[in-house]
Coordinates of C-alpha atoms in Angstrom, one line a residue:
Chain S
X1 CA 7.3 6.1 42.3
X2 CA 6.4 2.5 42.0
X3 CA 4.6 2.7 45.3
X4 CA 2.6 5.7 44.3
X5 CA 1.2 4.2 41.1
X6 CA 1.0 0.6 41.9
X7 CA 2.9 -2.2 40.0
X8 CA 4.2 -1.7 36.5
X9 CA 2.0 -2.7 33.6
X10 CA 5.0 -3.2 31.3
X11 CA 8.4 -4.2 32.4
X12 CA 11.4 -5.1 30.2
X13 CA 14.6 -6.4 31.7
X14 CA 17.8 -6.7 29.7
X15 CA 16.2 -7.4 26.4
X16 CA 18.8 -8.2 23.7
X17 CA 18.3 -9.1 20.1
X18 CA 20.8 -9.6 17.3
X19 CA 20.2 -10.2 13.6
X20 CA 22.3 -12.0 11.2
X21 CA 22.7 -9.7 8.2
X22 CA 24.2 -10.7 4.9
X23 CA 27.2 -8.5 4.1
X24 CA 27.2 -7.1 0.6
X25 CA 30.1 -5.7 -1.2
X26 CA 30.0 -3.4 -4.2
X27 CA 30.8 -4.7 -7.7
X28 CA 29.3 -7.3 -10.0
X29 CA 32.0 -9.8 -9.2
X30 CA 31.3 -9.6 -5.5
X31 CA 27.6 -9.9 -6.2
X32 CA 28.2 -13.0 -8.3
X33 CA 30.3 -14.4 -5.5
X34 CA 27.6 -13.7 -3.0
X35 CA 25.3 -16.0 -4.9
X36 CA 27.3 -18.9 -3.6
X37 CA 29.1 -17.8 -0.5
X38 CA 27.6 -15.2 1.7
X39 CA 29.4 -13.4 4.5
X40 CA 27.3 -12.7 7.5
X41 CA 27.6 -10.0 10.1
X42 CA 25.9 -10.0 13.4
X43 CA 24.1 -6.7 14.1
X44 CA 23.0 -6.0 17.6
X45 CA 19.5 -4.4 17.2
X46 CA 18.8 -4.3 20.9
X47 CA 21.4 -4.3 23.6
X48 CA 20.2 -4.8 27.2
X49 CA 17.1 -2.7 27.0
X50 CA 15.3 -2.2 30.3
X51 CA 12.4 0.0 31.2
X52 CA 9.1 -0.1 32.9
X53 CA 5.8 1.6 32.2
X54 CA 2.9 2.3 34.4
X55 CA -0.7 1.8 33.5
X56 CA -2.2 4.9 31.9
X57 CA 1.1 6.5 30.7
X58 CA 1.7 7.8 27.3
X59 CA 5.3 7.1 26.3
X60 CA 7.1 8.5 23.3
X61 CA 9.7 6.2 22.0
X62 CA 12.1 8.0 19.8
X63 CA 15.4 7.5 18.1
X64 CA 16.9 7.8 14.6
X65 CA 16.1 5.3 11.9
X66 CA 17.6 1.9 12.5
X67 CA 18.0 2.5 16.2
X68 CA 15.8 -0.4 17.3
X69 CA 12.5 1.2 17.8
X70 CA 10.5 -1.2 15.6
X71 CA 12.4 -4.2 17.0
X72 CA 11.4 -3.2 20.5
X73 CA 7.8 -2.7 19.5
X74 CA 7.9 -6.1 17.8
X75 CA 9.2 -7.8 20.9
X76 CA 6.6 -6.1 23.0
X77 CA 3.8 -7.0 20.7
X78 CA 4.8 -10.7 20.6
X79 CA 6.0 -10.8 17.0
X80 CA 9.7 -11.3 17.8
X81 CA 11.3 -13.5 20.3
X82 CA 14.3 -11.7 21.8
X83 CA 17.7 -13.5 22.4
X84 CA 17.9 -12.6 26.0
X85 CA 16.2 -10.8 28.8
X86 CA 12.7 -11.0 30.1
X87 CA 9.6 -9.0 29.4
X88 CA 6.4 -9.0 31.4
X89 CA 3.3 -7.2 30.1
X90 CA 0.1 -7.5 32.1
X91 CA 1.6 -10.7 33.5
X92 CA 2.2 -12.2 30.1
X93 CA 5.4 -12.9 28.3
X94 CA 4.4 -11.7 24.9
X95 CA 6.2 -14.2 22.8
X96 CA 5.2 -17.2 24.9
X97 CA 1.5 -16.6 25.2
X98 CA 1.0 -14.9 21.9
X99 CA -2.6 -15.7 21.2
X100 CA -3.7 -15.0 24.8
X101 CA -1.7 -11.8 25.0
X102 CA -2.4 -10.1 21.8
X103 CA -6.1 -9.9 22.7
X104 CA -5.2 -7.1 25.1
X105 CA -3.1 -5.0 22.8
X106 CA -3.8 -2.9 19.7
X107 CA -1.1 -2.2 17.2
X108 CA -1.1 0.5 14.5
X109 CA 1.7 0.3 11.9
X110 CA 1.6 3.8 10.3
X111 CA 2.9 2.6 7.0
X112 CA 0.8 -0.5 6.6
X113 CA -3.0 -0.8 6.6
X114 CA -4.9 -3.4 8.6
X115 CA -8.1 -2.7 6.8
X116 CA -9.3 -4.5 3.7
X117 CA -8.7 -2.3 0.8
X118 CA -11.7 -2.8 -1.5
X119 CA -14.6 -3.0 1.0
X120 CA -16.2 -0.3 3.1
X121 CA -14.5 0.3 6.4
X122 CA -17.4 -1.1 8.4
X123 CA -16.9 -4.5 6.7
X124 CA -13.3 -4.6 8.0
X125 CA -14.6 -3.7 11.5
X126 CA -17.1 -6.5 11.4
X127 CA -14.4 -9.0 10.4
X128 CA -12.2 -7.7 13.2
X129 CA -15.1 -8.2 15.6
X130 CA -15.1 -11.9 14.5
X131 CA -11.3 -12.2 14.7
X132 CA -11.2 -10.8 18.2
X133 CA -14.5 -12.5 19.2
X134 CA -15.7 -9.2 20.6
X135 CA -19.1 -9.6 22.3
X136 CA -21.9 -7.9 20.4
X137 CA -22.6 -5.4 23.2
X138 CA -19.0 -4.3 23.6
X139 CA -18.6 -4.0 19.9
X140 CA -21.6 -1.8 19.5
X141 CA -20.6 0.5 22.4
X142 CA -16.9 0.7 21.2
X143 CA -17.9 1.4 17.6
X144 CA -20.3 4.2 18.6
X145 CA -17.7 5.8 20.8
X146 CA -15.0 5.6 18.1
X147 CA -17.2 6.8 15.3
X148 CA -18.3 9.8 17.4
X149 CA -14.9 10.8 18.8
X150 CA -13.0 10.3 15.6
X151 CA -15.8 11.7 13.4
X152 CA -16.1 8.7 11.2
X153 CA -19.8 8.9 10.4
X154 CA -19.3 9.6 6.7
X155 CA -16.3 7.4 6.3
X156 CA -17.3 3.9 7.5
X157 CA -19.4 3.1 4.5
X158 CA -16.7 4.2 2.1
X159 CA -14.2 1.7 0.6
X160 CA -10.8 2.1 2.2
X161 CA -9.1 2.8 -1.1
X162 CA -11.2 5.9 -1.6
X163 CA -10.1 7.5 1.8
X164 CA -7.4 10.1 2.1
X165 CA -4.4 9.2 4.2
X166 CA -5.7 11.2 7.1
X167 CA -9.1 9.7 7.0
X168 CA -7.6 6.2 6.7
X169 CA -5.4 6.7 9.7
X170 CA -8.4 7.7 11.8
X171 CA -10.1 4.5 10.6
X172 CA -7.0 2.5 11.3
X173 CA -6.7 3.8 14.9
X174 CA -10.4 3.0 15.5
X175 CA -9.8 -0.5 14.1
X176 CA -7.1 -1.2 16.6
X177 CA -9.3 -0.1 19.5
X178 CA -12.5 -2.1 18.8
X179 CA -11.5 -4.9 21.1
X180 CA -10.9 -2.5 24.0
X181 CA -7.2 -3.2 24.3
X182 CA -5.3 -2.1 27.5
X183 CA -2.2 -1.1 25.6
X184 CA -2.0 0.6 22.2
X185 CA 1.2 0.5 20.2
X186 CA 1.4 3.3 17.6
X187 CA 4.2 3.0 15.1
X188 CA 4.5 6.4 13.5
X189 CA 0.8 7.2 13.6
X190 CA 1.1 10.7 12.1
X191 CA 3.5 10.0 9.2
X192 CA 2.4 11.8 6.1
X193 CA -0.6 13.4 7.7
X194 CA -1.6 17.0 7.2
X195 CA -1.9 19.4 10.1
X196 CA -5.6 19.0 10.7
X197 CA -5.5 15.2 10.7
X198 CA -2.4 15.2 12.9
X199 CA -4.1 17.3 15.5
X200 CA -7.3 15.2 15.3
X201 CA -5.2 12.0 15.8
X202 CA -3.3 13.5 18.8
X203 CA -6.5 14.8 20.3
X204 CA -8.0 11.4 20.1
X205 CA -5.0 9.6 21.5
X206 CA -5.2 11.9 24.5
X207 CA -8.9 11.2 24.9
X208 CA -8.7 7.4 25.0
X209 CA -5.8 7.6 27.3
X210 CA -7.7 9.8 29.7
X211 CA -11.1 8.3 29.5
X212 CA -10.4 4.6 28.9
X213 CA -7.1 4.5 30.7
X214 CA -5.4 3.0 27.6
X215 CA -1.6 2.9 28.0
X216 CA 0.0 4.3 24.8
X217 CA 3.4 3.7 23.4
X218 CA 4.2 5.6 20.3
X219 CA 7.2 5.9 18.1
X220 CA 7.6 8.9 15.9
X221 CA 10.0 11.2 14.2
X222 CA 7.8 14.2 14.7
X223 CA 8.8 15.9 17.9
X224 CA 5.6 17.9 18.0
X225 CA 3.7 14.6 18.5
X226 CA 5.9 14.0 21.5
X227 CA 5.3 17.6 22.8
X228 CA 1.6 17.3 22.4
X229 CA 1.2 13.8 23.8
X230 CA 4.0 12.2 25.8
X231 CA 4.5 12.5 29.5
X232 CA 7.6 10.6 29.1
X233 CA 10.3 10.0 26.5
X234 CA 12.4 6.9 26.0
X235 CA 15.2 7.5 23.6
X236 CA 17.0 4.7 21.9
X237 CA 20.1 4.8 19.8
X238 CA 22.2 1.9 18.4
X239 CA 20.2 -0.5 20.3
X240 CA 20.8 1.0 23.7
X241 CA 18.4 3.1 25.9
X242 CA 19.9 6.6 26.1
X243 CA 17.3 8.7 27.8
X244 CA 14.4 7.9 30.0
X245 CA 12.6 10.9 31.5
X246 CA 10.0 13.6 31.0
X247 CA 10.1 16.2 28.2
X248 CA 10.6 19.1 30.7
X249 CA 13.6 17.4 32.3
X250 CA 15.1 17.0 28.8
X251 CA 14.3 20.7 28.1
X252 CA 15.9 21.9 31.3
X253 CA 18.9 19.8 30.6
X254 CA 19.5 21.2 27.2
X255 CA 17.1 24.1 27.2
X256 CA 19.1 26.8 29.1
X257 CA 20.0 28.2 25.7
X258 CA 18.0 31.1 24.4
X259 CA 18.1 33.1 21.3
X260 CA 17.2 36.8 21.6
X261 CA 16.2 38.8 18.6
X262 CA 16.3 42.6 19.1
X263 CA 14.9 45.2 16.8
X264 CA 16.1 48.8 17.3
X265 CA 16.4 52.2 15.7
X266 CA 19.3 52.4 13.3
X267 CA 22.7 51.7 14.9
X268 CA 25.7 50.9 12.8
X269 CA 28.1 49.9 15.6
X270 CA 27.6 46.2 16.7
X271 CA 27.2 45.8 20.4
X272 CA 29.2 43.1 22.1
X273 CA 28.0 41.9 25.5
X274 CA 30.3 39.7 27.6
X275 CA 29.2 36.0 27.9
X276 CA 26.8 36.4 25.0
X277 CA 27.4 35.3 21.4
X278 CA 26.4 37.8 18.7
X279 CA 25.0 35.7 15.9
X280 CA 24.2 38.5 13.5
X281 CA 24.0 42.3 13.3
X282 CA 22.3 44.5 10.8
X283 CA 21.7 48.2 11.4
X284 CA 18.2 47.5 12.6
X285 CA 18.2 44.0 14.1
X286 CA 20.6 41.8 16.1
X287 CA 20.5 38.2 17.0
X288 CA 22.2 36.9 20.3
X289 CA 22.6 33.5 21.7
X290 CA 23.1 32.9 25.4
X291 CA 23.1 30.4 28.2
X292 CA 20.8 31.4 31.0
X293 CA 23.0 29.6 33.5
X294 CA 25.7 32.1 32.9
X295 CA 24.0 35.3 31.9
X296 CA 20.4 36.4 32.7
X297 CA 18.1 37.6 30.0
X298 CA 17.3 40.7 32.0
X299 CA 20.9 41.8 32.2
X300 CA 21.4 41.4 28.5
X301 CA 18.4 43.5 27.7
X302 CA 19.3 46.2 30.2
X303 CA 22.8 46.4 28.8
X304 CA 21.5 46.7 25.3
X305 CA 18.9 49.3 26.1
X306 CA 21.7 51.6 27.4
X307 CA 23.3 51.5 24.0
X308 CA 20.5 51.2 21.5
X309 CA 16.9 52.3 21.3
X310 CA 15.0 49.0 21.5
X311 CA 11.7 48.6 19.5
X312 CA 11.0 44.9 20.0
X313 CA 12.5 41.9 21.7
X314 CA 11.7 38.2 21.0
X315 CA 13.1 35.4 23.1
X316 CA 13.1 31.9 21.8
X317 CA 13.9 28.6 23.5
X318 CA 15.7 26.0 21.5
X319 CA 13.2 23.9 19.5
X320 CA 12.7 20.3 20.8
X321 CA 14.0 19.0 17.4
X322 CA 17.3 20.7 18.0
X323 CA 17.6 19.3 21.5
X324 CA 17.0 15.8 20.1
X325 CA 19.7 16.4 17.4
X326 CA 22.0 17.6 20.1
X327 CA 21.2 14.5 22.2
X328 CA 21.9 12.2 19.2
X329 CA 25.2 14.0 18.6
X330 CA 26.2 13.7 22.2
X331 CA 25.8 9.9 21.9
X332 CA 27.3 9.8 18.5
X333 CA 24.3 8.2 16.8
Chain W
X1 CA -13.6 -22.5 10.4
X2 CA -16.3 -19.9 10.9
X3 CA -13.7 -17.2 10.6
X4 CA -12.4 -18.7 7.4
X5 CA -15.8 -18.2 5.8
X6 CA -15.9 -14.6 7.1
X7 CA -12.6 -14.0 5.3
X8 CA -14.0 -15.7 2.3
X9 CA -17.0 -13.4 2.2
X10 CA -15.1 -10.1 2.7
X11 CA -12.6 -11.1 -0.1
X12 CA -15.5 -12.1 -2.3
X13 CA -17.0 -8.7 -1.8
X14 CA -13.6 -7.2 -2.7
X15 CA -13.5 -9.3 -5.8
X16 CA -16.9 -8.1 -6.9
X17 CA -15.4 -4.6 -7.1
X18 CA -13.5 -5.6 -10.1
X19 CA -16.1 -7.4 -12.1
X20 CA -14.7 -7.0 -15.6
X21 CA -11.4 -8.3 -14.7
X22 CA -13.0 -11.1 -12.8
X23 CA -14.9 -12.3 -15.8
X24 CA -12.0 -12.0 -18.1
X25 CA -9.7 -13.9 -15.8
X26 CA -12.3 -16.5 -15.2
X27 CA -12.8 -16.9 -18.9
X28 CA -9.1 -17.3 -19.4
X29 CA -8.9 -19.8 -16.6
X30 CA -11.6 -21.8 -18.4
X31 CA -9.5 -22.1 -21.5
X32 CA -6.0 -22.6 -20.0
X33 CA -6.3 -26.4 -19.3
X34 CA -8.1 -26.7 -22.6
X35 CA -5.0 -27.1 -24.7
X36 CA -3.7 -29.7 -22.3
X37 CA -6.8 -31.6 -22.5
X38 CA -6.8 -31.3 -26.3
X39 CA -3.4 -32.9 -26.3
X40 CA -4.7 -35.7 -24.3
X41 CA -7.6 -36.2 -26.7
X42 CA -5.5 -36.2 -29.8
X43 CA -3.0 -38.6 -28.3
X44 CA -5.8 -41.1 -27.7
X45 CA -7.2 -40.5 -31.1
X46 CA -3.9 -41.6 -32.5
X47 CA -3.0 -44.5 -30.1
X48 CA -6.4 -45.6 -28.9
X49 CA -5.3 -46.5 -25.4
X50 CA -2.5 -46.1 -22.9
X51 CA -1.3 -49.1 -21.0
X52 CA -4.8 -50.5 -20.8
X53 CA -6.4 -47.2 -20.0
X54 CA -9.1 -45.9 -22.3
X55 CA -9.6 -42.2 -23.2
X56 CA -12.6 -41.7 -20.8
X57 CA -10.8 -43.4 -17.9
X58 CA -7.9 -41.1 -18.4
X59 CA -10.2 -38.1 -18.8
X60 CA -11.7 -38.9 -15.5
X61 CA -8.3 -39.0 -13.8
X62 CA -7.5 -35.7 -15.5
X63 CA -10.7 -34.1 -14.4
X64 CA -10.3 -35.1 -10.8
X65 CA -6.7 -33.8 -10.5
X66 CA -7.6 -30.5 -12.2
X67 CA -10.6 -30.0 -10.0
X68 CA -8.5 -30.5 -6.9
X69 CA -5.9 -28.2 -8.3
X70 CA -8.3 -25.4 -9.2
X71 CA -10.1 -25.7 -5.8
X72 CA -6.8 -25.5 -3.9
X73 CA -5.7 -22.5 -6.0
X74 CA -8.9 -20.8 -5.1
X75 CA -9.2 -21.6 -1.4
X76 CA -5.6 -22.0 -0.4
X77 CA -4.3 -19.2 -2.4
X78 CA -3.1 -17.5 0.8
X79 CA -0.3 -20.0 1.1
X80 CA 0.3 -20.1 -2.6
X81 CA 0.9 -16.4 -2.7
X82 CA 2.5 -16.2 0.7
X83 CA 5.8 -14.6 -0.3
X84 CA 4.1 -11.3 -0.9
X85 CA 2.7 -11.4 2.6
X86 CA 6.1 -11.9 4.2
X87 CA 7.9 -9.5 1.9
X88 CA 5.4 -6.7 2.6
X89 CA 5.6 -7.2 6.3
X90 CA 1.9 -8.1 6.5
X91 CA 2.8 -11.3 8.3
X92 CA 3.5 -9.2 11.4
X93 CA -0.1 -8.2 11.4
X94 CA -1.1 -11.9 11.4
X95 CA 1.0 -12.4 14.5
X96 CA -0.6 -9.6 16.5
X97 CA -4.1 -11.1 16.0
X98 CA -5.3 -13.7 18.4
X99 CA -6.0 -16.5 15.9
X100 CA -4.0 -19.3 14.4
X101 CA -1.6 -18.3 11.7
X102 CA -2.9 -21.1 9.4
X103 CA -6.5 -19.7 9.3
X104 CA -5.3 -16.2 8.9
X105 CA -2.9 -16.9 6.0
X106 CA -5.6 -19.1 4.3
X107 CA -7.9 -16.2 4.7
X108 CA -5.5 -13.6 3.4
X109 CA -6.2 -14.3 -0.2
X110 CA -8.6 -16.2 -2.5
X111 CA -8.4 -16.6 -6.2
X112 CA -12.0 -16.8 -7.3
X113 CA -11.2 -16.7 -11.0
X114 CA -10.1 -20.4 -10.7
X115 CA -13.8 -21.2 -10.9
X116 CA -13.3 -21.0 -14.7
X117 CA -10.9 -23.8 -14.5
X118 CA -13.0 -25.7 -12.1
X119 CA -16.0 -25.5 -14.4
X120 CA -14.0 -26.8 -17.3
X121 CA -12.7 -29.7 -15.3
X122 CA -16.2 -30.4 -14.0
X123 CA -17.5 -30.6 -17.6
X124 CA -14.8 -33.1 -18.5
X125 CA -15.7 -35.1 -15.4
X126 CA -19.4 -35.3 -16.3
X127 CA -18.5 -36.2 -19.9
X128 CA -16.1 -38.9 -18.8
X129 CA -18.5 -40.4 -16.3
X130 CA -21.4 -40.3 -18.8
X131 CA -19.3 -42.4 -21.2
X132 CA -17.9 -44.9 -18.7
X133 CA -19.8 -48.1 -17.9
X134 CA -19.5 -47.7 -14.1
X135 CA -21.8 -49.5 -11.8
X136 CA -22.4 -46.8 -9.2
X137 CA -22.7 -47.4 -5.5
X138 CA -22.7 -45.1 -2.5
X139 CA -19.1 -46.2 -1.7
X140 CA -18.0 -45.2 -5.1
X141 CA -19.5 -41.7 -4.9
X142 CA -17.9 -41.2 -1.5
X143 CA -14.6 -42.3 -3.0
X144 CA -14.9 -39.9 -5.9
X145 CA -15.6 -37.0 -3.5
X146 CA -12.8 -38.0 -1.2
X147 CA -10.4 -38.0 -4.2
X148 CA -11.1 -34.4 -5.0
X149 CA -11.2 -33.3 -1.4
X150 CA -8.0 -35.1 -0.6
X151 CA -6.3 -33.8 -3.7
X152 CA -7.1 -30.3 -2.5
X153 CA -5.3 -31.1 0.8
X154 CA -2.2 -32.4 -1.0
X155 CA -1.9 -29.3 -3.1
X156 CA -2.5 -27.2 0.0
X157 CA 0.2 -29.1 1.8
X158 CA 2.7 -28.3 -1.0
X159 CA 1.8 -24.7 -0.9
X160 CA 2.4 -24.7 2.8
X161 CA 5.8 -26.2 2.4
X162 CA 6.7 -23.6 -0.3
X163 CA 5.3 -20.8 1.9
X164 CA 7.5 -22.1 4.8
X165 CA 10.5 -21.7 2.6
X166 CA 9.7 -18.0 2.2
X167 CA 10.6 -17.5 5.9
X168 CA 14.1 -18.2 4.9
X169 CA 14.3 -16.9 1.4
X170 CA 11.6 -14.1 1.4
X171 CA 11.2 -14.6 -2.3
X172 CA 8.8 -17.3 -3.4
X173 CA 10.4 -20.5 -4.4
X174 CA 9.7 -21.5 -7.9
X175 CA 11.0 -24.9 -6.8
X176 CA 7.6 -25.7 -5.4
X177 CA 6.0 -25.4 -8.8
X178 CA 7.9 -28.6 -9.8
X179 CA 5.6 -30.3 -7.3
X180 CA 2.4 -28.4 -7.8
X181 CA 2.4 -27.9 -11.6
X182 CA 4.6 -30.9 -12.1
X183 CA 2.6 -33.1 -9.8
X184 CA -0.6 -32.0 -11.5
X185 CA 0.8 -32.8 -15.0
X186 CA 2.0 -36.2 -13.8
X187 CA -1.0 -37.2 -11.8
X188 CA -3.5 -36.3 -14.6
X189 CA -2.5 -39.5 -16.2
X190 CA -2.8 -42.9 -14.5
X191 CA 0.5 -43.3 -12.7
X192 CA 1.3 -46.8 -13.9
X193 CA 2.3 -45.4 -17.3
X194 CA 5.5 -44.0 -15.8
X195 CA 8.8 -45.3 -14.6
X196 CA 8.7 -47.1 -11.3
X197 CA 10.5 -44.4 -9.4
X198 CA 8.1 -41.7 -10.5
X199 CA 5.2 -43.9 -9.4
X200 CA 6.8 -44.5 -6.0
X201 CA 7.6 -40.8 -5.5
X202 CA 4.0 -39.8 -6.2
X203 CA 2.6 -42.5 -4.1
X204 CA 4.7 -42.5 -1.0
X205 CA 6.3 -39.0 -0.8
X206 CA 3.7 -36.7 -2.4
X207 CA 0.7 -39.1 -2.5
X208 CA -1.0 -37.8 -5.7
X209 CA -1.3 -41.5 -6.7
X210 CA -3.4 -42.1 -3.6
X211 CA -6.0 -39.6 -4.7
X212 CA -6.1 -40.4 -8.4
X213 CA -4.6 -43.6 -9.7
X214 CA -5.3 -46.0 -6.9
X215 CA -8.9 -45.1 -6.0
X216 CA -9.7 -44.9 -9.7
X217 CA -8.8 -48.6 -9.9
X218 CA -11.5 -49.2 -7.4
X219 CA -14.1 -47.0 -9.1
X220 CA -13.4 -48.6 -12.5
X221 CA -13.5 -52.1 -10.9
X222 CA -9.9 -52.9 -11.8
X223 CA -9.0 -53.9 -8.3
X224 CA -8.0 -57.4 -7.4
X225 CA -7.9 -57.7 -3.7
X226 CA -8.9 -55.5 -0.8
X227 CA -11.4 -52.9 -2.2
X228 CA -11.8 -51.0 1.1
X229 CA -8.1 -50.3 1.1
X230 CA -8.2 -48.7 -2.4
X231 CA -11.3 -46.9 -1.5
X232 CA -9.8 -45.3 1.6
X233 CA -6.5 -44.4 -0.2
X234 CA -7.5 -40.7 -0.6
X235 CA -7.2 -40.3 3.2
X236 CA -3.4 -40.3 2.5
X237 CA -4.0 -36.6 1.6
X238 CA -4.8 -35.9 5.3
X239 CA -1.7 -37.8 6.4
X240 CA 0.3 -35.7 4.0
X241 CA -1.1 -32.4 5.3
X242 CA -0.2 -33.1 9.0
X243 CA 3.6 -32.9 8.7
X244 CA 3.2 -29.9 6.4
X245 CA 1.4 -28.1 9.2
X246 CA 4.2 -29.0 11.6
X247 CA 6.8 -27.8 9.2
X248 CA 4.8 -24.5 8.9
X249 CA 4.8 -24.1 12.6
X250 CA 8.6 -24.5 12.6
X251 CA 8.8 -21.8 10.0
X252 CA 6.7 -19.4 12.0
X253 CA 9.0 -20.0 15.0
X254 CA 12.0 -19.4 12.9
X255 CA 10.5 -16.1 11.6
X256 CA 9.8 -14.9 15.1
X257 CA 13.3 -15.5 16.2
X258 CA 15.0 -14.0 13.2
X259 CA 12.5 -11.4 12.1
X260 CA 13.5 -11.7 8.5

């Protein structure tokens, strides 16, 4: 794979990071004691994390809260220095060449704004132009492109505090792309957005990835983000990398389960089919769950049609959310 | 430096969004040091002089320190209010931008309402100068300007040290106020009225004496000896700031390795 697509853009090797956390016990007495003596616990936030990413990929970085997603993003964006391991991004070591490196990346923290609250959005953009020393020509071209594709025409002269969350997020994303970064880190970019804004944001991420070749790494809890965007999933839990692969691989690994809903003319006697679990039975509708590795859908339907008069059949694959929950369970995180 | 002024202008625009609150706060800031100054006035009314210092001489000292203080609170507020930047996680944003942390933190906040205070101190300065029989020279004017400028640097240095502590404690350290507010209260009087150790502390450790008391001796022609030395005393403010910047850099490094 490496030969096909050239060298890696991002490569992490055995990144480890521990935090010292003050241990707190319940009770006033313990709290008073903690004022003077504090017990510390070492928490491993990242344990030997290794992965590589090619230029132009969109990678979804998922895991439950506290799994180490943010820590990884912080290491990759040069904010945190890891305890061990090496990281090479575009030839830089993020935490060593911070100032030189961060010119090439854009970071969106979904929960925190990077825009100046009380002034029109365009003022923030102009300040960012000065912060990143963006050449006038590049700035104008990027601004026009971003305003057009994100539909910001009516927004950029409005003070940030008057924008809705969805409008603000579009402005935030534009802000992090003004300096034409090669890599975009998105930390929960769709958090709290309504359906329309979510789709607009996703669409845009796809566009800049395709047209500008920006490599995108996004963390999210919304699996539909991943379904819509990510070619590849990295799953982290308890500081360790648990899964690295495509979404369809993940689906085929867990997705051989199907749920079949059958509507039929009234039948009081529940029908049992070998190898299939009957989830519910009412006189007009039945719900079955099966594993396509053991029983084929066709045989289930043909067996059923011999016994009842089928009106309608609906087959559902397991939603991606459930697959993820199952994956978390499997790894006990 | 150019970037600093860009920050200044965007935050000034932000401030203009809240005009009423701006004027009220500025008005308040104008009167806050008033009571302190009134105390000074009545003390001299009662005692006439303080260890050989007249009222107007002391008022000059007062005005210089307060001008430096209000300027630093306006233009170095970013460090003064740094704890909120760390606690809110905004400092991460500073680290992903390709500029020095010092400029970015300075540019994160300005407190324009301190102009009220500055104005009040400036009026006292003019009043004191008007009533003092000083023979002015270019050198003395430069010294006076250096005193204010250098005082700003010292206050800024203290803010930086306090801000650095935030990397360890997250919450702002009130301890630092002992040195900013305390230092201001001490240095608004000529330092020779205090105990020896106080004078030594505020001359060699936190060199407020070098921007108020010592160069004042020169301006008021009270110097016996090397005038140039007294005149250049305010440069101690620069010397004070340098280690503060180093300590700050250490704090940033600590933050990046602990993430707290």
